[in-house]
Amino acid sequence: MFNRDRWKEIVEVLTSNVGRTILTAFGVCWGIFILIILLAAGKGLENGIKQDFGDIATNTMFMWTRATTKPYEGLPKGRNFRFKIEDVQAIRDNVPNLRFVSPRNQLGGFGGGNNVVRGINTGAYNIYGDYPEIIKQEPMTITSGRFLNHNDIQEKRKIAVIGSAVKNELYDKEEEVLGSYIKIQGVNFMVVGTYKKNSNDGDGEEGQKEIFVPFTAFSQAFNQGNKVGWMAITAHNGTSISAIKNDIVNVVKKIHKVHPEDQRAIGYFDLYEQYNRVESLFGALRAVAYIVGIMVLLSGIIGVSNIMLIVIKERTKEIGIRRALGEQPGSIRKQVLMESIFLTIMSGMTGIIFGALFIFGINSLLDAVGPVDMFLNPSVSLGVVIVALLILVFSGLLAGFIPAQSAIRVRPIEALRTE
């Protein structure tokens, strides 16, 4: 229940020496401010790193072939081989809980240069032979027209979806793109769509310099037959691709007669594992932020406790009179604890407010200067603020406990003798 006299006394005690109160409050204010800033900075770094993953399906692995390093079933080591389109169905049949198994072929990039011609304009781009599901594993925004579909695959249509950078380099500004033709290594493909990928990383422009064509048309046009360059494999939600990747690798090892213990013949990149490492890293950073912030806050709490001890010393005679008049020790303890909690919470809330203003200023600066590599939208959640408030309440109790115990140990007769 609200006790006006008690709160009036709290205000009078804290304002009796304003300079001392402000200096004491600063320690707690600074501790909470540091905690908020550290957590916000960690979140900004986390957002920036995760932005590099873009919208790509993180429960995905990429798999390709390399030379064997062990002889097996009469075949020598150092043997080169390629995946086949039949491997895709074999993986689906033998490994459960797979959402997508997308075979892919590529020209350009690490596979070598290529020439794309449109009228008098030419360019070198990454050309991918893909299935329609790739857009769900590597999402992009279709800005005009459409993406690949299964009719394109079945009919081996020579159509292409080009990136915004390809469009800018091969076409005039107002020129119609859809329905036009480009030549990829001398083979005509009709453009049926354009796309744009969203990325804040340094490779953002390169992501727009790609051309997607149907896998079957790619194989036919560039004499790939049933060969597959590499695969993008995504597991269903609830199943980690990391948990089943060995099963996938073992299936293709068996098909291509690769020694079961050959660790280099099948190369793969586990995106889910990398993503989890990032998650673990930022979990550790959050823990460090809390530890550092709480340690700084603890120094402020010690200051509050010391000041409360001084206040109790100054009020020894007053406490003695109150005890002599019959006030219970519990009431005095409650008064001291309330003074400590009130001072701590007011100091901490001031730190939270200044922290929020600082974060707002940083975000406004980032909006003005544009994206910064590996740093995006520093912020703290409502949950963090609630945790901070709980820390403040606990800290206030901790800071006031020793002074409160000291106050109730004062004997009335001794207190009344104190000058």
Tab-separated table of C-alpha atoms in Angstrom:
chain	number	residue	atom	x	y	z
A	1	MET	CA	0.000	0.000	0.000
A	2	PHE	CA	1.222	3.506	-0.858
A	3	ASN	CA	2.529	5.320	2.217
A	4	ARG	CA	2.883	9.014	1.497
A	5	ASP	CA	4.947	9.770	4.586
A	6	ARG	CA	7.384	6.979	3.804
A	7	TRP	CA	7.925	8.205	0.231
A	8	LYS	CA	8.243	11.796	1.451
A	9	GLU	CA	10.997	10.630	3.789
A	10	ILE	CA	12.760	8.788	0.947
A	11	VAL	CA	12.783	11.932	-1.199
A	12	GLU	CA	14.015	14.076	1.708
A	13	VAL	CA	16.880	11.666	2.471
A	14	LEU	CA	18.040	11.500	-1.163
A	15	THR	CA	17.778	15.276	-1.698
A	16	SER	CA	19.462	16.262	1.559
A	17	ASN	CA	22.844	15.996	-0.201
A	18	VAL	CA	22.112	16.317	-3.943
A	19	GLY	CA	25.746	16.239	-5.072
A	20	ARG	CA	26.461	13.019	-3.221
A	21	THR	CA	23.267	11.405	-4.529
A	22	ILE	CA	24.075	12.326	-8.132
A	23	LEU	CA	27.616	10.975	-7.910
A	24	THR	CA	26.321	7.763	-6.367
A	25	ALA	CA	23.618	7.395	-9.004
A	26	PHE	CA	26.153	7.899	-11.789
A	27	GLY	CA	27.831	4.546	-11.082
A	28	VAL	CA	24.576	2.629	-11.564
A	29	CYS	CA	23.547	4.786	-14.536
A	30	TRP	CA	26.896	4.171	-16.235
A	31	GLY	CA	26.761	0.419	-15.597
A	32	ILE	CA	23.324	0.040	-17.219
A	33	PHE	CA	24.347	2.365	-20.061
A	34	ILE	CA	27.418	0.208	-20.801
A	35	LEU	CA	25.295	-2.969	-20.659
A	36	ILE	CA	22.750	-1.566	-23.135
A	37	ILE	CA	25.435	-0.285	-25.520
A	38	LEU	CA	27.384	-3.565	-25.477
A	39	LEU	CA	24.245	-5.603	-26.194
A	40	ALA	CA	23.165	-3.207	-28.957
A	41	ALA	CA	26.624	-3.286	-30.559
A	42	GLY	CA	26.608	-7.078	-30.446
A	43	LYS	CA	23.170	-7.142	-32.067
A	44	GLY	CA	24.314	-4.733	-34.781
A	45	LEU	CA	27.306	-6.934	-35.558
A	46	GLU	CA	25.065	-10.025	-35.532
A	47	ASN	CA	22.599	-8.395	-37.927
A	48	GLY	CA	25.427	-7.396	-40.259
A	49	ILE	CA	26.976	-10.879	-40.335
A	50	LYS	CA	23.615	-12.593	-40.823
A	51	GLN	CA	22.798	-10.171	-43.625
A	52	ASP	CA	25.678	-11.712	-45.550
A	53	PHE	CA	23.718	-14.965	-45.570
A	54	GLY	CA	20.923	-13.041	-47.265
A	55	ASP	CA	17.671	-14.970	-47.636
A	56	ILE	CA	19.441	-18.180	-48.625
A	57	ALA	CA	18.022	-21.318	-47.020
A	58	THR	CA	20.438	-21.901	-44.138
A	59	ASN	CA	19.510	-25.587	-43.678
A	60	THR	CA	21.368	-26.319	-46.904
A	61	MET	CA	24.578	-27.981	-48.059
A	62	PHE	CA	26.405	-27.661	-51.386
A	63	MET	CA	28.159	-30.745	-52.746
A	64	TRP	CA	30.637	-31.290	-55.596
A	65	THR	CA	33.188	-33.871	-56.756
A	66	ARG	CA	36.981	-33.922	-56.490
A	67	ALA	CA	39.693	-36.447	-57.381
A	68	THR	CA	39.718	-39.643	-55.351
A	69	THR	CA	42.566	-40.201	-52.897
A	70	LYS	CA	42.167	-43.958	-52.362
A	71	PRO	CA	41.965	-46.878	-54.835
A	72	TYR	CA	38.710	-48.837	-54.652
A	73	GLU	CA	37.231	-51.870	-56.434
A	74	GLY	CA	40.032	-51.938	-58.987
A	75	LEU	CA	39.831	-48.197	-59.701
A	76	PRO	CA	42.967	-46.092	-59.066
A	77	LYS	CA	43.341	-43.158	-56.770
A	78	GLY	CA	43.488	-39.717	-58.421
A	79	ARG	CA	40.420	-40.628	-60.517
A	80	ASN	CA	38.170	-37.753	-61.547
A	81	PHE	CA	34.429	-38.268	-61.832
A	82	ARG	CA	31.247	-36.208	-62.135
A	83	PHE	CA	27.830	-36.433	-60.581
A	84	LYS	CA	25.048	-37.636	-62.876
A	85	ILE	CA	21.450	-36.480	-63.047
A	86	GLU	CA	20.440	-39.973	-61.872
A	87	ASP	CA	22.235	-39.279	-58.575
A	88	VAL	CA	19.549	-36.758	-57.698
A	89	GLN	CA	16.794	-39.362	-57.623
A	90	ALA	CA	19.063	-41.834	-55.809
A	91	ILE	CA	19.631	-39.274	-53.035
A	92	ARG	CA	15.902	-38.600	-52.760
A	93	ASP	CA	15.131	-42.319	-52.587
A	94	ASN	CA	17.739	-43.192	-49.973
A	95	VAL	CA	17.858	-40.163	-47.669
A	96	PRO	CA	14.650	-39.086	-45.891
A	97	ASN	CA	13.596	-35.589	-44.828
A	98	LEU	CA	15.028	-33.786	-47.847
A	99	ARG	CA	13.075	-30.797	-49.086
A	100	PHE	CA	15.055	-29.919	-52.217
A	101	VAL	CA	17.818	-31.628	-54.183
A	102	SER	CA	18.794	-29.220	-56.940
A	103	PRO	CA	21.423	-30.230	-59.537
A	104	ARG	CA	23.318	-27.349	-61.058
A	105	ASN	CA	25.771	-26.719	-63.880
A	106	GLN	CA	27.790	-23.569	-64.312
A	107	LEU	CA	29.758	-21.598	-66.851
A	108	GLY	CA	31.895	-18.693	-65.780
A	109	GLY	CA	33.117	-17.972	-62.265
A	110	PHE	CA	35.585	-20.577	-61.080
A	111	GLY	CA	34.727	-22.659	-64.187
A	112	GLY	CA	36.323	-20.160	-66.562
A	113	GLY	CA	35.278	-17.129	-68.577
A	114	ASN	CA	32.356	-17.009	-70.976
A	115	ASN	CA	30.981	-14.554	-73.464
A	116	VAL	CA	27.417	-13.267	-73.512
A	117	VAL	CA	26.455	-11.126	-76.507
A	118	ARG	CA	23.483	-8.806	-77.009
A	119	GLY	CA	23.768	-6.830	-80.243
A	120	ILE	CA	27.046	-4.948	-80.034
A	121	ASN	CA	27.286	-5.338	-76.258
A	122	THR	CA	29.194	-8.177	-74.630
A	123	GLY	CA	29.908	-9.280	-71.074
A	124	ALA	CA	31.315	-12.095	-68.961
A	125	TYR	CA	28.811	-13.504	-66.457
A	126	ASN	CA	28.091	-16.577	-64.363
A	127	ILE	CA	25.649	-18.830	-66.234
A	128	TYR	CA	23.727	-21.392	-64.172
A	129	GLY	CA	21.752	-24.358	-65.437
A	130	ASP	CA	19.154	-24.843	-62.716
A	131	TYR	CA	15.852	-26.361	-61.681
A	132	PRO	CA	12.999	-24.062	-60.536
A	133	GLU	CA	13.473	-25.031	-56.855
A	134	ILE	CA	16.734	-23.098	-56.697
A	135	ILE	CA	14.777	-19.872	-56.147
A	136	LYS	CA	13.595	-21.302	-52.795
A	137	GLN	CA	17.140	-22.152	-51.771
A	138	GLU	CA	18.672	-18.922	-53.034
A	139	PRO	CA	15.767	-16.448	-52.951
A	140	MET	CA	15.694	-13.478	-55.281
A	141	THR	CA	13.158	-10.860	-56.260
A	142	ILE	CA	11.760	-11.242	-59.782
A	143	THR	CA	11.532	-7.655	-60.993
A	144	SER	CA	9.869	-8.437	-64.329
A	145	GLY	CA	8.606	-11.486	-66.181
A	146	ARG	CA	9.014	-14.854	-64.456
A	147	PHE	CA	11.504	-17.425	-63.193
A	148	LEU	CA	12.133	-20.939	-64.530
A	149	ASN	CA	9.364	-23.557	-64.301
A	150	HIS	CA	9.099	-27.318	-64.841
A	151	ASN	CA	7.654	-26.921	-68.346
A	152	ASP	CA	10.914	-25.190	-69.266
A	153	ILE	CA	12.778	-28.218	-67.888
A	154	GLN	CA	10.653	-30.798	-69.692
A	155	GLU	CA	10.670	-28.995	-73.038
A	156	LYS	CA	14.325	-27.920	-72.775
A	157	ARG	CA	13.344	-24.348	-73.541
A	158	LYS	CA	16.245	-22.008	-74.261
A	159	ILE	CA	15.079	-19.200	-72.016
A	160	ALA	CA	17.018	-17.076	-69.525
A	161	VAL	CA	16.447	-14.994	-66.397
A	162	ILE	CA	19.039	-12.246	-66.082
A	163	GLY	CA	20.262	-10.104	-63.190
A	164	SER	CA	19.800	-6.358	-62.962
A	165	ALA	CA	23.518	-5.744	-63.605
A	166	VAL	CA	23.365	-7.876	-66.762
A	167	LYS	CA	20.374	-5.855	-67.945
A	168	ASN	CA	22.155	-2.544	-67.285
A	169	GLU	CA	25.277	-3.615	-69.195
A	170	LEU	CA	23.658	-5.282	-72.218
A	171	TYR	CA	20.542	-3.135	-72.734
A	172	ASP	CA	19.807	0.530	-73.195
A	173	LYS	CA	17.907	2.205	-70.388
A	174	GLU	CA	14.470	2.200	-72.025
A	175	GLU	CA	14.961	-0.913	-74.127
A	176	GLU	CA	12.490	-3.785	-73.725
A	177	VAL	CA	14.144	-6.805	-72.161
A	178	LEU	CA	11.440	-9.461	-72.051
A	179	GLY	CA	11.203	-11.405	-75.295
A	180	SER	CA	14.647	-10.300	-76.487
A	181	TYR	CA	17.507	-12.706	-77.181
A	182	ILE	CA	21.014	-12.997	-75.826
A	183	LYS	CA	23.775	-15.285	-77.080
A	184	ILE	CA	25.516	-17.436	-74.506
A	185	GLN	CA	28.632	-18.901	-76.101
A	186	GLY	CA	26.967	-18.608	-79.472
A	187	VAL	CA	23.603	-20.146	-78.456
A	188	ASN	CA	20.478	-17.961	-78.479
A	189	PHE	CA	18.387	-17.765	-75.297
A	190	MET	CA	15.208	-15.700	-74.954
A	191	VAL	CA	14.988	-13.500	-71.844
A	192	VAL	CA	11.765	-14.194	-69.920
A	193	GLY	CA	12.557	-12.495	-66.624
A	194	THR	CA	14.838	-10.234	-64.630
A	195	TYR	CA	15.772	-10.476	-60.950
A	196	LYS	CA	17.512	-8.615	-58.178
A	197	LYS	CA	19.224	-10.019	-55.095
A	198	ASN	CA	19.323	-8.022	-51.904
A	199	SER	CA	22.737	-7.902	-50.243
A	200	ASN	CA	24.702	-5.497	-48.068
A	201	ASP	CA	28.005	-7.279	-48.537
A	202	GLY	CA	30.788	-6.435	-50.952
A	203	ASP	CA	29.665	-9.101	-53.424
A	204	GLY	CA	26.233	-7.568	-53.860
A	205	GLU	CA	26.953	-6.325	-57.401
A	206	GLU	CA	28.348	-9.710	-58.422
A	207	GLY	CA	25.089	-11.314	-57.328
A	208	GLN	CA	23.279	-9.315	-60.031
A	209	LYS	CA	25.688	-10.487	-62.753
A	210	GLU	CA	24.209	-13.956	-63.083
A	211	ILE	CA	22.031	-15.646	-65.683
A	212	PHE	CA	19.756	-18.598	-64.944
A	213	VAL	CA	18.658	-21.034	-67.659
A	214	PRO	CA	16.838	-24.415	-67.455
A	215	PHE	CA	19.141	-27.268	-66.471
A	216	THR	CA	18.077	-29.408	-69.444
A	217	ALA	CA	18.564	-26.611	-71.974
A	218	PHE	CA	21.984	-25.867	-70.482
A	219	SER	CA	22.994	-29.544	-70.757
A	220	GLN	CA	21.834	-29.733	-74.365
A	221	ALA	CA	23.292	-26.409	-75.498
A	222	PHE	CA	26.698	-26.902	-73.921
A	223	ASN	CA	27.097	-30.685	-74.404
A	224	GLN	CA	26.919	-31.655	-70.738
A	225	GLY	CA	24.791	-34.759	-71.328
A	226	ASN	CA	23.620	-36.112	-67.965
A	227	LYS	CA	26.517	-34.571	-66.018
A	228	VAL	CA	25.947	-32.438	-62.925
A	229	GLY	CA	28.504	-29.890	-61.746
A	230	TRP	CA	27.286	-29.647	-58.155
A	231	MET	CA	24.153	-29.838	-56.038
A	232	ALA	CA	22.305	-27.664	-53.548
A	233	ILE	CA	20.518	-29.866	-50.989
A	234	THR	CA	18.062	-28.548	-48.389
A	235	ALA	CA	16.545	-30.552	-45.531
A	236	HIS	CA	13.037	-30.148	-44.171
A	237	ASN	CA	12.507	-27.846	-41.214
A	238	GLY	CA	13.116	-29.795	-38.034
A	239	THR	CA	15.850	-31.915	-39.623
A	240	SER	CA	19.412	-30.595	-39.588
A	241	ILE	CA	21.233	-31.027	-42.879
A	242	SER	CA	24.366	-31.517	-40.758
A	243	ALA	CA	22.835	-34.649	-39.219
A	244	ILE	CA	22.156	-36.320	-42.584
A	245	LYS	CA	24.976	-35.019	-44.771
A	246	ASN	CA	27.069	-38.161	-44.226
A	247	ASP	CA	24.139	-40.272	-45.467
A	248	ILE	CA	23.977	-38.123	-48.607
A	249	VAL	CA	27.715	-38.381	-49.203
A	250	ASN	CA	27.650	-42.149	-48.661
A	251	VAL	CA	24.914	-42.574	-51.278
A	252	VAL	CA	26.965	-40.903	-54.016
A	253	LYS	CA	30.158	-42.632	-52.889
A	254	LYS	CA	28.464	-45.981	-53.385
A	255	ILE	CA	27.129	-45.016	-56.815
A	256	HIS	CA	30.500	-43.770	-58.078
A	257	LYS	CA	32.594	-46.490	-56.410
A	258	VAL	CA	34.475	-44.196	-54.079
A	259	HIS	CA	36.214	-45.687	-51.054
A	260	PRO	CA	33.993	-45.217	-47.959
A	261	GLU	CA	36.943	-43.723	-46.046
A	262	ASP	CA	37.954	-41.301	-48.820
A	263	GLN	CA	37.314	-37.935	-47.161
A	264	ARG	CA	38.326	-35.746	-50.096
A	265	ALA	CA	36.571	-37.267	-53.100
A	266	ILE	CA	33.273	-35.544	-52.253
A	267	GLY	CA	33.537	-31.876	-51.357
A	268	TYR	CA	30.755	-30.114	-49.515
A	269	PHE	CA	29.950	-26.897	-47.728
A	270	ASP	CA	27.522	-27.138	-44.824
A	271	LEU	CA	25.790	-23.772	-44.612
A	272	TYR	CA	23.733	-24.847	-41.606
A	273	GLU	CA	26.897	-25.675	-39.657
A	274	GLN	CA	28.433	-22.309	-40.523
A	275	TYR	CA	25.239	-20.526	-39.529
A	276	ASN	CA	25.191	-22.333	-36.180
A	277	ARG	CA	28.798	-21.291	-35.581
A	278	VAL	CA	27.758	-17.689	-36.113
A	279	GLU	CA	24.848	-18.193	-33.700
A	280	SER	CA	27.206	-19.674	-31.093
A	281	LEU	CA	29.676	-16.824	-31.557
A	282	PHE	CA	27.040	-14.189	-30.918
A	283	GLY	CA	25.676	-16.143	-27.986
A	284	ALA	CA	29.161	-15.926	-26.474
A	285	LEU	CA	29.358	-12.203	-27.266
A	286	ARG	CA	26.026	-11.623	-25.530
A	287	ALA	CA	27.317	-13.488	-22.472
A	288	VAL	CA	30.477	-11.343	-22.447
A	289	ALA	CA	28.359	-8.184	-22.774
A	290	TYR	CA	26.244	-9.201	-19.787
A	291	ILE	CA	29.318	-10.097	-17.712
A	292	VAL	CA	31.123	-6.827	-18.474
A	293	GLY	CA	27.969	-4.742	-18.019
A	294	ILE	CA	27.080	-6.415	-14.717
A	295	MET	CA	30.644	-6.022	-13.432
A	296	VAL	CA	30.520	-2.289	-14.206
A	297	LEU	CA	27.073	-2.137	-12.617
A	298	LEU	CA	28.384	-3.955	-9.546
A	299	SER	CA	30.923	-1.202	-8.959
A	300	GLY	CA	28.032	1.274	-8.959
A	301	ILE	CA	26.057	-0.926	-6.561
A	302	ILE	CA	29.007	-0.968	-4.161
A	303	GLY	CA	28.957	2.821	-4.282
A	304	VAL	CA	25.243	2.877	-3.464
A	305	SER	CA	25.787	0.496	-0.556
A	306	ASN	CA	28.626	2.635	0.832
A	307	ILE	CA	26.540	5.787	0.614
A	308	MET	CA	23.617	4.081	2.331
A	309	LEU	CA	25.963	3.045	5.148
A	310	ILE	CA	27.038	6.678	5.493
A	311	VAL	CA	23.389	7.782	5.504
A	312	ILE	CA	22.602	5.229	8.225
A	313	LYS	CA	25.544	6.555	10.252
A	314	GLU	CA	24.268	10.111	9.906
A	315	ARG	CA	20.762	9.031	10.983
A	316	THR	CA	21.821	6.922	13.955
A	317	LYS	CA	20.137	9.233	16.496
A	318	GLU	CA	16.970	9.416	14.410
A	319	ILE	CA	16.813	5.620	14.189
A	320	GLY	CA	17.339	5.365	17.943
A	321	ILE	CA	14.430	7.729	18.620
A	322	ARG	CA	12.180	5.772	16.260
A	323	ARG	CA	13.138	2.508	17.960
A	324	ALA	CA	12.523	4.066	21.370
A	325	LEU	CA	9.055	5.167	20.230
A	326	GLY	CA	8.247	1.582	19.313
A	327	GLU	CA	8.945	1.319	15.578
A	328	GLN	CA	9.662	-2.263	14.628
A	329	PRO	CA	13.045	-3.313	13.122
A	330	GLY	CA	11.221	-4.658	10.049
A	331	SER	CA	9.785	-1.199	9.331
A	332	ILE	CA	13.247	0.390	9.521
A	333	ARG	CA	14.713	-2.339	7.302
A	334	LYS	CA	11.929	-1.779	4.785
A	335	GLN	CA	12.589	1.972	4.780
A	336	VAL	CA	16.317	1.521	4.063
A	337	LEU	CA	15.687	-1.077	1.338
A	338	MET	CA	13.106	1.160	-0.350
A	339	GLU	CA	15.549	4.075	-0.349
A	340	SER	CA	18.232	1.862	-1.923
A	341	ILE	CA	15.894	0.341	-4.541
A	342	PHE	CA	14.423	3.748	-5.435
A	343	LEU	CA	17.878	5.279	-5.940
A	344	THR	CA	19.067	2.275	-7.955
A	345	ILE	CA	16.003	2.091	-10.212
A	346	MET	CA	15.952	5.827	-10.917
A	347	SER	CA	19.680	5.725	-11.743
A	348	GLY	CA	19.257	2.643	-13.921
A	349	MET	CA	16.265	4.042	-15.803
A	350	THR	CA	18.308	7.137	-16.566
A	351	GLY	CA	21.025	4.858	-17.982
A	352	ILE	CA	18.435	3.015	-20.102
A	353	ILE	CA	17.063	6.288	-21.469
A	354	PHE	CA	20.519	7.591	-22.382
A	355	GLY	CA	21.361	4.211	-23.906
A	356	ALA	CA	18.194	4.298	-26.034
A	357	LEU	CA	18.981	7.835	-27.193
A	358	PHE	CA	22.534	6.811	-28.081
A	359	ILE	CA	21.307	3.808	-30.094
A	360	PHE	CA	18.762	6.028	-31.867
A	361	GLY	CA	21.558	8.424	-32.775
A	362	ILE	CA	23.754	5.619	-34.144
A	363	ASN	CA	20.893	4.271	-36.268
A	364	SER	CA	20.146	7.746	-37.596
A	365	LEU	CA	23.822	8.127	-38.509
A	366	LEU	CA	23.833	4.748	-40.282
A	367	ASP	CA	20.712	5.739	-42.217
A	368	ALA	CA	22.435	8.946	-43.282
A	369	VAL	CA	25.789	7.475	-44.368
A	370	GLY	CA	24.456	4.173	-45.732
A	371	PRO	CA	25.177	0.533	-44.766
A	372	VAL	CA	28.421	-0.256	-42.973
A	373	ASP	CA	30.076	-3.612	-43.647
A	374	MET	CA	29.187	-6.221	-41.019
A	375	PHE	CA	27.169	-3.750	-38.893
A	376	LEU	CA	23.441	-3.208	-39.236
A	377	ASN	CA	20.630	-1.824	-37.077
A	378	PRO	CA	22.081	-2.017	-33.530
A	379	SER	CA	19.201	-2.445	-31.100
A	380	VAL	CA	18.023	-4.080	-27.892
A	381	SER	CA	14.769	-5.948	-27.465
A	382	LEU	CA	12.056	-5.358	-24.888
A	383	GLY	CA	13.247	-8.544	-23.199
A	384	VAL	CA	16.666	-6.975	-22.621
A	385	VAL	CA	15.043	-3.920	-21.012
A	386	ILE	CA	12.977	-6.184	-18.733
A	387	VAL	CA	16.108	-8.123	-17.770
A	388	ALA	CA	17.866	-4.826	-17.039
A	389	LEU	CA	14.993	-3.756	-14.775
A	390	LEU	CA	15.124	-7.066	-12.928
A	391	ILE	CA	18.874	-6.597	-12.480
A	392	LEU	CA	18.202	-3.126	-11.085
A	393	VAL	CA	15.661	-4.390	-8.553
A	394	PHE	CA	18.011	-7.150	-7.420
A	395	SER	CA	20.895	-4.685	-7.306
A	396	GLY	CA	18.861	-2.284	-5.181
A	397	LEU	CA	18.077	-5.043	-2.705
A	398	LEU	CA	21.709	-6.091	-2.659
A	399	ALA	CA	22.926	-2.530	-2.140
A	400	GLY	CA	20.485	-1.896	0.698
A	401	PHE	CA	20.736	-5.202	2.525
A	402	ILE	CA	23.923	-4.528	4.500
A	403	PRO	CA	22.937	-0.928	5.455
A	404	ALA	CA	19.461	-2.190	6.456
A	405	GLN	CA	20.948	-4.852	8.698
A	406	SER	CA	23.265	-2.240	10.191
A	407	ALA	CA	20.296	0.028	10.891
A	408	ILE	CA	18.253	-2.577	12.780
A	409	ARG	CA	21.262	-3.540	14.891
A	410	VAL	CA	21.371	-0.036	16.378
A	411	ARG	CA	20.360	-0.187	20.071
A	412	PRO	CA	18.055	2.698	21.019
A	413	ILE	CA	19.947	3.698	24.171
A	414	GLU	CA	23.287	3.819	22.347
A	415	ALA	CA	21.782	5.718	19.451
A	416	LEU	CA	20.327	8.374	21.749
A	417	ARG	CA	23.802	8.956	23.263
A	418	THR	CA	25.296	9.601	19.816
A	419	GLU	CA	26.171	13.237	19.204
